[in-house]
Structures are given as C-alpha cells and as structure tokens.
Amino acid sequence: AGPRAADGLWLRTWIDFFMGRRLAPFVPTPSPIVKAMLRLARVGPGDTVMDLGCGDGRLLVAAVRDFGATQAIGYECDRVIADLAASAIKQAGLHDRATVYVADALGADVSGASAVMLYLSTSGNTRLRAQLASLRPEARVVSFHWPIEGVEPAATAPAGGTLLRLYMGHDLQRDK
C-alpha cells in the first residue's frame, strides 16, 4: 500500500473514532515511546503484555524481542491494521510468542496480563475501566498521554512532550 492508501486508512480511523466506532484513531506510537512505555512497566521475562488497540504491532514485537516478554497479545478492531501487525510479528519471527486478534479491545479478557499498554483516548481508557479492574493487583498499565479518569497514576514519566502514566492493578480495583 502506498502513501495514499495509508492516508485513507488513517482518515477512516479518525472518522470511525468520531462516530464512536473506535476507542481511538490509528496513530502509530513512536518507537522511542514504545520503549519508554515498556521500561516504565518493567516488562521482562515472564510477562504477558497486552496492547489494546495494537495498531501495526510495533509494541508487541518490542515487548518480546527487546524486553524478553514471554508473550505479547494485541487487539485491533480494524482488519487491515491487524494484518500489518501480524505481518510485523511474522517478519520478526515471533509468531510463537506474539498474537494479534482482530477484535474490539472492549471484548478483551485482560485478567491474565501482567502489563497492559494503552494509547487510546481519555474516553477509550474510561470505557475500559471495568475490564482493567479484572487485572491482578500487581499488574501494570501504562497509558501514553491519556489518563484513566478517576484513577491516580502510581507514577508518571515524561515522553515525547507529554506523559506516560503508570497504573497498578490494585489501584484500578480499588477505584472502580
């Protein structure tokens, strides 16, 4: 797909977001931000990382390849974008440890995740609150830029001119 196809995909996801059909538009997370998110979540061997709205899969690949996560699972509601993620996983040779589901993140079972990554929107994060409350107390959630309303982050870190916010599973349970 050339630049025009990518522009059309990007525009379509914005329209879908404004129409309430997506939790966020497709905006690829810059690679330095991906690494900063995974560092803030202290991702490493033994972790199961979930990326809700995984886009092109770059975070899934980095979690396994660069941080040693045991498993990375992505949810992407757009088939074309999910195919980009599946292709990136295959190209990196990580198909045995990383998976993408073509499904809405609102249907994801996050209870088995040790780390959840979000780059959605404030409204998207808020819509996921009930699911995030099912995380184990020690699970970590990192959101790039957008807060989870009603929950104080355990930590913040500057990134890309904005903030990364780290939330702990026990805080999401307590503040339901």
PDB file of N, CA, C and O in Angstrom, residues 27-94:
ATOM      1  N   VAL A  27      -2.973   5.972  15.261  1.00  0.00           N
ATOM      2  CA  VAL A  27      -1.819   6.864  15.254  1.00  0.00           C
ATOM      3  C   VAL A  27      -0.651   6.022  15.777  1.00  0.00           C
ATOM      4  O   VAL A  27      -0.618   5.681  16.962  1.00  0.00           O
ATOM      5  N   PRO A  28       0.269   5.625  14.918  1.00  0.00           N
ATOM      6  CA  PRO A  28       1.372   4.765  15.367  1.00  0.00           C
ATOM      7  C   PRO A  28       2.171   5.403  16.507  1.00  0.00           C
ATOM      8  O   PRO A  28       2.502   6.584  16.462  1.00  0.00           O
ATOM      9  N   THR A  29       2.456   4.615  17.512  1.00  0.00           N
ATOM     10  CA  THR A  29       3.263   5.076  18.642  1.00  0.00           C
ATOM     11  C   THR A  29       4.719   5.165  18.188  1.00  0.00           C
ATOM     12  O   THR A  29       5.264   4.184  17.678  1.00  0.00           O
ATOM     13  N   PRO A  30       5.355   6.314  18.380  1.00  0.00           N
ATOM     14  CA  PRO A  30       6.769   6.425  18.001  1.00  0.00           C
ATOM     15  C   PRO A  30       7.615   5.384  18.746  1.00  0.00           C
ATOM     16  O   PRO A  30       7.384   5.109  19.930  1.00  0.00           O
ATOM     17  N   SER A  31       8.604   4.823  18.072  1.00  0.00           N
ATOM     18  CA  SER A  31       9.443   3.777  18.664  1.00  0.00           C
ATOM     19  C   SER A  31      10.074   4.160  19.993  1.00  0.00           C
ATOM     20  O   SER A  31      10.093   3.336  20.923  1.00  0.00           O
ATOM     21  N   PRO A  32      10.598   5.388  20.168  1.00  0.00           N
ATOM     22  CA  PRO A  32      11.149   5.738  21.488  1.00  0.00           C
ATOM     23  C   PRO A  32      10.091   5.696  22.597  1.00  0.00           C
ATOM     24  O   PRO A  32      10.400   5.356  23.737  1.00  0.00           O
ATOM     25  N   ILE A  33       8.849   6.016  22.250  1.00  0.00           N
ATOM     26  CA  ILE A  33       7.753   5.984  23.229  1.00  0.00           C
ATOM     27  C   ILE A  33       7.430   4.528  23.576  1.00  0.00           C
ATOM     28  O   ILE A  33       7.172   4.195  24.738  1.00  0.00           O
ATOM     29  N   VAL A  34       7.421   3.650  22.565  1.00  0.00           N
ATOM     30  CA  VAL A  34       7.187   2.221  22.806  1.00  0.00           C
ATOM     31  C   VAL A  34       8.184   1.712  23.853  1.00  0.00           C
ATOM     32  O   VAL A  34       7.794   1.078  24.843  1.00  0.00           O
ATOM     33  N   LYS A  35       9.443   2.003  23.657  1.00  0.00           N
ATOM     34  CA  LYS A  35      10.478   1.530  24.588  1.00  0.00           C
ATOM     35  C   LYS A  35      10.299   2.152  25.972  1.00  0.00           C
ATOM     36  O   LYS A  35      10.458   1.472  26.994  1.00  0.00           O
ATOM     37  N   ALA A  36       9.943   3.428  26.016  1.00  0.00           N
ATOM     38  CA  ALA A  36       9.728   4.092  27.305  1.00  0.00           C
ATOM     39  C   ALA A  36       8.526   3.483  28.041  1.00  0.00           C
ATOM     40  O   ALA A  36       8.567   3.317  29.266  1.00  0.00           O
ATOM     41  N   MET A  37       7.475   3.138  27.309  1.00  0.00           N
ATOM     42  CA  MET A  37       6.302   2.507  27.925  1.00  0.00           C
ATOM     43  C   MET A  37       6.673   1.155  28.529  1.00  0.00           C
ATOM     44  O   MET A  37       6.296   0.840  29.667  1.00  0.00           O
ATOM     45  N   LEU A  38       7.403   0.366  27.776  1.00  0.00           N
ATOM     46  CA  LEU A  38       7.785  -0.967  28.242  1.00  0.00           C
ATOM     47  C   LEU A  38       8.757  -0.881  29.424  1.00  0.00           C
ATOM     48  O   LEU A  38       8.682  -1.687  30.360  1.00  0.00           O
ATOM     49  N   ARG A  39       9.645   0.114  29.410  1.00  0.00           N
ATOM     50  CA  ARG A  39      10.552   0.322  30.553  1.00  0.00           C
ATOM     51  C   ARG A  39       9.773   0.719  31.796  1.00  0.00           C
ATOM     52  O   ARG A  39      10.019   0.197  32.893  1.00  0.00           O
ATOM     53  N   LEU A  40       8.827   1.664  31.642  1.00  0.00           N
ATOM     54  CA  LEU A  40       8.047   2.126  32.791  1.00  0.00           C
ATOM     55  C   LEU A  40       7.251   0.974  33.406  1.00  0.00           C
ATOM     56  O   LEU A  40       7.110   0.886  34.625  1.00  0.00           O
ATOM     57  N   ALA A  41       6.765   0.061  32.570  1.00  0.00           N
ATOM     58  CA  ALA A  41       6.027  -1.108  33.061  1.00  0.00           C
ATOM     59  C   ALA A  41       6.943  -2.209  33.573  1.00  0.00           C
ATOM     60  O   ALA A  41       6.465  -3.228  34.062  1.00  0.00           O
ATOM     61  N   ARG A  42       8.247  -2.000  33.458  1.00  0.00           N
ATOM     62  CA  ARG A  42       9.238  -3.004  33.892  1.00  0.00           C
ATOM     63  C   ARG A  42       8.965  -4.362  33.237  1.00  0.00           C
ATOM     64  O   ARG A  42       8.983  -5.410  33.897  1.00  0.00           O
ATOM     65  N   VAL A  43       8.716  -4.354  31.946  1.00  0.00           N
ATOM     66  CA  VAL A  43       8.444  -5.592  31.210  1.00  0.00           C
ATOM     67  C   VAL A  43       9.718  -6.403  31.098  1.00  0.00           C
ATOM     68  O   VAL A  43      10.800  -5.860  30.844  1.00  0.00           O
ATOM     69  N   GLY A  44       9.584  -7.707  31.298  1.00  0.00           N
ATOM     70  CA  GLY A  44      10.723  -8.605  31.197  1.00  0.00           C
ATOM     71  C   GLY A  44      10.268 -10.041  31.083  1.00  0.00           C
ATOM     72  O   GLY A  44       9.072 -10.313  30.888  1.00  0.00           O
ATOM     73  N   PRO A  45      11.184 -10.981  31.200  1.00  0.00           N
ATOM     74  CA  PRO A  45      10.836 -12.397  31.114  1.00  0.00           C
ATOM     75  C   PRO A  45       9.727 -12.755  32.114  1.00  0.00           C
ATOM     76  O   PRO A  45       9.712 -12.259  33.240  1.00  0.00           O
ATOM     77  N   GLY A  46       8.815 -13.591  31.666  1.00  0.00           N
ATOM     78  CA  GLY A  46       7.695 -13.990  32.499  1.00  0.00           C
ATOM     79  C   GLY A  46       6.463 -13.129  32.318  1.00  0.00           C
ATOM     80  O   GLY A  46       5.373 -13.490  32.766  1.00  0.00           O
ATOM     81  N   ASP A  47       6.607 -11.982  31.654  1.00  0.00           N
ATOM     82  CA  ASP A  47       5.457 -11.093  31.473  1.00  0.00           C
ATOM     83  C   ASP A  47       4.606 -11.485  30.278  1.00  0.00           C
ATOM     84  O   ASP A  47       5.114 -11.914  29.236  1.00  0.00           O
ATOM     85  N   THR A  48       3.315 -11.296  30.447  1.00  0.00           N
ATOM     86  CA  THR A  48       2.353 -11.345  29.348  1.00  0.00           C
ATOM     87  C   THR A  48       1.889  -9.914  29.142  1.00  0.00           C
ATOM     88  O   THR A  48       1.265  -9.318  30.027  1.00  0.00           O
ATOM     89  N   VAL A  49       2.235  -9.360  27.995  1.00  0.00           N
ATOM     90  CA  VAL A  49       1.922  -7.971  27.666  1.00  0.00           C
ATOM     91  C   VAL A  49       0.721  -7.949  26.732  1.00  0.00           C
ATOM     92  O   VAL A  49       0.683  -8.689  25.743  1.00  0.00           O
ATOM     93  N   MET A  50      -0.249  -7.094  27.041  1.00  0.00           N
ATOM     94  CA  MET A  50      -1.386  -6.879  26.141  1.00  0.00           C
ATOM     95  C   MET A  50      -1.374  -5.438  25.679  1.00  0.00           C
ATOM     96  O   MET A  50      -1.164  -4.525  26.479  1.00  0.00           O
ATOM     97  N   ASP A  51      -1.598  -5.271  24.391  1.00  0.00           N
ATOM     98  CA  ASP A  51      -1.706  -3.938  23.804  1.00  0.00           C
ATOM     99  C   ASP A  51      -3.120  -3.822  23.251  1.00  0.00           C
ATOM    100  O   ASP A  51      -3.482  -4.513  22.293  1.00  0.00           O
ATOM    101  N   LEU A  52      -3.916  -2.978  23.890  1.00  0.00           N
ATOM    102  CA  LEU A  52      -5.313  -2.815  23.491  1.00  0.00           C
ATOM    103  C   LEU A  52      -5.402  -1.689  22.482  1.00  0.00           C
ATOM    104  O   LEU A  52      -5.251  -0.517  22.820  1.00  0.00           O
ATOM    105  N   GLY A  53      -5.621  -2.070  21.237  1.00  0.00           N
ATOM    106  CA  GLY A  53      -5.521  -1.140  20.121  1.00  0.00           C
ATOM    107  C   GLY A  53      -4.092  -1.167  19.621  1.00  0.00           C
ATOM    108  O   GLY A  53      -3.391  -0.165  19.594  1.00  0.00           O
ATOM    109  N   CYS A  54      -3.632  -2.374  19.236  1.00  0.00           N
ATOM    110  CA  CYS A  54      -2.202  -2.599  18.969  1.00  0.00           C
ATOM    111  C   CYS A  54      -1.699  -2.004  17.663  1.00  0.00           C
ATOM    112  O   CYS A  54      -0.497  -2.012  17.416  1.00  0.00           O
ATOM    113  N   GLY A  55      -2.600  -1.501  16.820  1.00  0.00           N
ATOM    114  CA  GLY A  55      -2.130  -0.878  15.588  1.00  0.00           C
ATOM    115  C   GLY A  55      -1.254  -1.800  14.774  1.00  0.00           C
ATOM    116  O   GLY A  55      -1.584  -2.961  14.551  1.00  0.00           O
ATOM    117  N   ASP A  56      -0.097  -1.307  14.360  1.00  0.00           N
ATOM    118  CA  ASP A  56       0.788  -2.067  13.462  1.00  0.00           C
ATOM    119  C   ASP A  56       1.670  -3.085  14.188  1.00  0.00           C
ATOM    120  O   ASP A  56       2.521  -3.708  13.575  1.00  0.00           O
ATOM    121  N   GLY A  57       1.484  -3.261  15.489  1.00  0.00           N
ATOM    122  CA  GLY A  57       2.167  -4.318  16.223  1.00  0.00           C
ATOM    123  C   GLY A  57       3.557  -3.997  16.731  1.00  0.00           C
ATOM    124  O   GLY A  57       4.212  -4.850  17.325  1.00  0.00           O
ATOM    125  N   ARG A  58       4.007  -2.777  16.562  1.00  0.00           N
ATOM    126  CA  ARG A  58       5.389  -2.453  16.946  1.00  0.00           C
ATOM    127  C   ARG A  58       5.647  -2.661  18.441  1.00  0.00           C
ATOM    128  O   ARG A  58       6.725  -3.087  18.823  1.00  0.00           O
ATOM    129  N   LEU A  59       4.654  -2.399  19.279  1.00  0.00           N
ATOM    130  CA  LEU A  59       4.846  -2.610  20.712  1.00  0.00           C
ATOM    131  C   LEU A  59       4.910  -4.094  21.041  1.00  0.00           C
ATOM    132  O   LEU A  59       5.712  -4.517  21.873  1.00  0.00           O
ATOM    133  N   LEU A  60       4.092  -4.902  20.373  1.00  0.00           N
ATOM    134  CA  LEU A  60       4.117  -6.351  20.600  1.00  0.00           C
ATOM    135  C   LEU A  60       5.488  -6.931  20.262  1.00  0.00           C
ATOM    136  O   LEU A  60       6.052  -7.719  21.028  1.00  0.00           O
ATOM    137  N   VAL A  61       6.015  -6.525  19.130  1.00  0.00           N
ATOM    138  CA  VAL A  61       7.333  -7.008  18.692  1.00  0.00           C
ATOM    139  C   VAL A  61       8.409  -6.568  19.683  1.00  0.00           C
ATOM    140  O   VAL A  61       9.236  -7.372  20.121  1.00  0.00           O
ATOM    141  N   ALA A  62       8.388  -5.309  20.082  1.00  0.00           N
ATOM    142  CA  ALA A  62       9.407  -4.807  21.008  1.00  0.00           C
ATOM    143  C   ALA A  62       9.314  -5.493  22.367  1.00  0.00           C
ATOM    144  O   ALA A  62      10.343  -5.796  22.981  1.00  0.00           O
ATOM    145  N   ALA A  63       8.099  -5.765  22.849  1.00  0.00           N
ATOM    146  CA  ALA A  63       7.934  -6.401  24.157  1.00  0.00           C
ATOM    147  C   ALA A  63       8.640  -7.756  24.193  1.00  0.00           C
ATOM    148  O   ALA A  63       9.327  -8.076  25.164  1.00  0.00           O
ATOM    149  N   VAL A  64       8.478  -8.531  23.128  1.00  0.00           N
ATOM    150  CA  VAL A  64       9.075  -9.868  23.084  1.00  0.00           C
ATOM    151  C   VAL A  64      10.549  -9.801  22.695  1.00  0.00           C
ATOM    152  O   VAL A  64      11.412 -10.348  23.384  1.00  0.00           O
ATOM    153  N   ARG A  65      10.848  -9.123  21.599  1.00  0.00           N
ATOM    154  CA  ARG A  65      12.209  -9.113  21.053  1.00  0.00           C
ATOM    155  C   ARG A  65      13.188  -8.324  21.924  1.00  0.00           C
ATOM    156  O   ARG A  65      14.291  -8.779  22.207  1.00  0.00           O
ATOM    157  N   ASP A  66      12.791  -7.134  22.368  1.00  0.00           N
ATOM    158  CA  ASP A  66      13.727  -6.244  23.055  1.00  0.00           C
ATOM    159  C   ASP A  66      13.667  -6.331  24.582  1.00  0.00           C
ATOM    160  O   ASP A  66      14.629  -5.977  25.256  1.00  0.00           O
ATOM    161  N   PHE A  67      12.516  -6.776  25.117  1.00  0.00           N
ATOM    162  CA  PHE A  67      12.350  -6.788  26.569  1.00  0.00           C
ATOM    163  C   PHE A  67      12.177  -8.194  27.129  1.00  0.00           C
ATOM    164  O   PHE A  67      12.096  -8.358  28.335  1.00  0.00           O
ATOM    165  N   GLY A  68      12.095  -9.197  26.262  1.00  0.00           N
ATOM    166  CA  GLY A  68      12.052 -10.580  26.721  1.00  0.00           C
ATOM    167  C   GLY A  68      10.724 -11.048  27.279  1.00  0.00           C
ATOM    168  O   GLY A  68      10.678 -12.067  27.975  1.00  0.00           O
ATOM    169  N   ALA A  69       9.640 -10.330  27.000  1.00  0.00           N
ATOM    170  CA  ALA A  69       8.328 -10.779  27.472  1.00  0.00           C
ATOM    171  C   ALA A  69       8.073 -12.193  26.959  1.00  0.00           C
ATOM    172  O   ALA A  69       8.452 -12.539  25.835  1.00  0.00           O
ATOM    173  N   THR A  70       7.441 -12.985  27.782  1.00  0.00           N
ATOM    174  CA  THR A  70       7.127 -14.360  27.406  1.00  0.00           C
ATOM    175  C   THR A  70       6.082 -14.397  26.299  1.00  0.00           C
ATOM    176  O   THR A  70       6.157 -15.217  25.388  1.00  0.00           O
ATOM    177  N   GLN A  71       5.116 -13.477  26.392  1.00  0.00           N
ATOM    178  CA  GLN A  71       4.016 -13.460  25.427  1.00  0.00           C
ATOM    179  C   GLN A  71       3.544 -12.025  25.239  1.00  0.00           C
ATOM    180  O   GLN A  71       3.558 -11.230  26.180  1.00  0.00           O
ATOM    181  N   ALA A  72       3.109 -11.704  24.023  1.00  0.00           N
ATOM    182  CA  ALA A  72       2.514 -10.405  23.723  1.00  0.00           C
ATOM    183  C   ALA A  72       1.237 -10.645  22.930  1.00  0.00           C
ATOM    184  O   ALA A  72       1.242 -11.407  21.957  1.00  0.00           O
ATOM    185  N   ILE A  73       0.166 -10.009  23.364  1.00  0.00           N
ATOM    186  CA  ILE A  73      -1.147 -10.197  22.747  1.00  0.00           C
ATOM    187  C   ILE A  73      -1.707  -8.828  22.397  1.00  0.00           C
ATOM    188  O   ILE A  73      -1.755  -7.934  23.249  1.00  0.00           O
ATOM    189  N   GLY A  74      -2.120  -8.678  21.142  1.00  0.00           N
ATOM    190  CA  GLY A  74      -2.695  -7.421  20.711  1.00  0.00           C
ATOM    191  C   GLY A  74      -4.132  -7.584  20.263  1.00  0.00           C
ATOM    192  O   GLY A  74      -4.516  -8.635  19.746  1.00  0.00           O
ATOM    193  N   TYR A  75      -4.896  -6.539  20.472  1.00  0.00           N
ATOM    194  CA  TYR A  75      -6.267  -6.456  19.980  1.00  0.00           C
ATOM    195  C   TYR A  75      -6.349  -5.251  19.070  1.00  0.00           C
ATOM    196  O   TYR A  75      -5.946  -4.149  19.455  1.00  0.00           O
ATOM    197  N   GLU A  76      -6.853  -5.474  17.862  1.00  0.00           N
ATOM    198  CA  GLU A  76      -7.017  -4.400  16.889  1.00  0.00           C
ATOM    199  C   GLU A  76      -8.328  -4.648  16.146  1.00  0.00           C
ATOM    200  O   GLU A  76      -8.516  -5.723  15.582  1.00  0.00           O
ATOM    201  N   CYS A  77      -9.219  -3.671  16.173  1.00  0.00           N
ATOM    202  CA  CYS A  77     -10.548  -3.873  15.586  1.00  0.00           C
ATOM    203  C   CYS A  77     -10.570  -3.737  14.066  1.00  0.00           C
ATOM    204  O   CYS A  77     -11.527  -4.167  13.427  1.00  0.00           O
ATOM    205  N   ASP A  78      -9.553  -3.175  13.477  1.00  0.00           N
ATOM    206  CA  ASP A  78      -9.507  -2.974  12.034  1.00  0.00           C
ATOM    207  C   ASP A  78      -8.672  -4.085  11.390  1.00  0.00           C
ATOM    208  O   ASP A  78      -7.485  -4.225  11.690  1.00  0.00           O
ATOM    209  N   ARG A  79      -9.276  -4.846  10.509  1.00  0.00           N
ATOM    210  CA  ARG A  79      -8.586  -5.987   9.893  1.00  0.00           C
ATOM    211  C   ARG A  79      -7.349  -5.560   9.119  1.00  0.00           C
ATOM    212  O   ARG A  79      -6.310  -6.228   9.188  1.00  0.00           O
ATOM    213  N   VAL A  80      -7.405  -4.478   8.387  1.00  0.00           N
ATOM    214  CA  VAL A  80      -6.258  -4.038   7.594  1.00  0.00           C
ATOM    215  C   VAL A  80      -5.082  -3.700   8.514  1.00  0.00           C
ATOM    216  O   VAL A  80      -3.941  -4.098   8.265  1.00  0.00           O
ATOM    217  N   ILE A  81      -5.362  -2.999   9.603  1.00  0.00           N
ATOM    218  CA  ILE A  81      -4.304  -2.634  10.541  1.00  0.00           C
ATOM    219  C   ILE A  81      -3.798  -3.878  11.272  1.00  0.00           C
ATOM    220  O   ILE A  81      -2.585  -4.053  11.470  1.00  0.00           O
ATOM    221  N   ALA A  82      -4.710  -4.761  11.666  1.00  0.00           N
ATOM    222  CA  ALA A  82      -4.307  -6.009  12.334  1.00  0.00           C
ATOM    223  C   ALA A  82      -3.412  -6.839  11.426  1.00  0.00           C
ATOM    224  O   ALA A  82      -2.459  -7.482  11.898  1.00  0.00           O
ATOM    225  N   ASP A  83      -3.689  -6.817  10.130  1.00  0.00           N
ATOM    226  CA  ASP A  83      -2.831  -7.538   9.185  1.00  0.00           C
ATOM    227  C   ASP A  83      -1.418  -6.950   9.161  1.00  0.00           C
ATOM    228  O   ASP A  83      -0.438  -7.687   9.002  1.00  0.00           O
ATOM    229  N   LEU A  84      -1.302  -5.632   9.317  1.00  0.00           N
ATOM    230  CA  LEU A  84       0.020  -5.012   9.411  1.00  0.00           C
ATOM    231  C   LEU A  84       0.771  -5.543  10.638  1.00  0.00           C
ATOM    232  O   LEU A  84       1.961  -5.851  10.571  1.00  0.00           O
ATOM    233  N   ALA A  85       0.043  -5.663  11.757  1.00  0.00           N
ATOM    234  CA  ALA A  85       0.657  -6.180  12.989  1.00  0.00           C
ATOM    235  C   ALA A  85       1.075  -7.636  12.809  1.00  0.00           C
ATOM    236  O   ALA A  85       2.188  -8.021  13.188  1.00  0.00           O
ATOM    237  N   ALA A  86       0.198  -8.443  12.235  1.00  0.00           N
ATOM    238  CA  ALA A  86       0.519  -9.861  12.024  1.00  0.00           C
ATOM    239  C   ALA A  86       1.735 -10.004  11.118  1.00  0.00           C
ATOM    240  O   ALA A  86       2.599 -10.861  11.348  1.00  0.00           O
ATOM    241  N   SER A  87       1.841  -9.156  10.112  1.00  0.00           N
ATOM    242  CA  SER A  87       2.982  -9.182   9.210  1.00  0.00           C
ATOM    243  C   SER A  87       4.274  -8.809   9.944  1.00  0.00           C
ATOM    244  O   SER A  87       5.319  -9.436   9.745  1.00  0.00           O
ATOM    245  N   ALA A  88       4.207  -7.790  10.810  1.00  0.00           N
ATOM    246  CA  ALA A  88       5.393  -7.380  11.572  1.00  0.00           C
ATOM    247  C   ALA A  88       5.843  -8.508  12.508  1.00  0.00           C
ATOM    248  O   ALA A  88       7.044  -8.764  12.651  1.00  0.00           O
ATOM    249  N   ILE A  89       4.894  -9.186  13.118  1.00  0.00           N
ATOM    250  CA  ILE A  89       5.210 -10.303  14.016  1.00  0.00           C
ATOM    251  C   ILE A  89       5.871 -11.438  13.231  1.00  0.00           C
ATOM    252  O   ILE A  89       6.886 -11.997  13.643  1.00  0.00           O
ATOM    253  N   LYS A  90       5.299 -11.755  12.078  1.00  0.00           N
ATOM    254  CA  LYS A  90       5.845 -12.828  11.238  1.00  0.00           C
ATOM    255  C   LYS A  90       7.246 -12.467  10.757  1.00  0.00           C
ATOM    256  O   LYS A  90       8.163 -13.293  10.813  1.00  0.00           O
ATOM    257  N   GLN A  91       7.412 -11.227  10.301  1.00  0.00           N
ATOM    258  CA  GLN A  91       8.714 -10.781   9.791  1.00  0.00           C
ATOM    259  C   GLN A  91       9.786 -10.845  10.887  1.00  0.00           C
ATOM    260  O   GLN A  91      10.945 -11.154  10.610  1.00  0.00           O
ATOM    261  N   ALA A  92       9.386 -10.582  12.141  1.00  0.00           N
ATOM    262  CA  ALA A  92      10.332 -10.632  13.255  1.00  0.00           C
ATOM    263  C   ALA A  92      10.553 -12.060  13.762  1.00  0.00           C
ATOM    264  O   ALA A  92      11.372 -12.279  14.645  1.00  0.00           O
ATOM    265  N   GLY A  93       9.817 -13.027  13.200  1.00  0.00           N
ATOM    266  CA  GLY A  93       9.965 -14.418  13.609  1.00  0.00           C
ATOM    267  C   GLY A  93       9.421 -14.698  15.006  1.00  0.00           C
ATOM    268  O   GLY A  93       9.915 -15.585  15.698  1.00  0.00           O
ATOM    269  N   LEU A  94       8.404 -13.955  15.414  1.00  0.00           N
ATOM    270  CA  LEU A  94       7.880 -14.057  16.777  1.00  0.00           C
ATOM    271  C   LEU A  94       6.473 -14.648  16.855  1.00  0.00           C
ATOM    272  O   LEU A  94       5.811 -14.526  17.881  1.00  0.00           O
TER     273      LEU A  94
END
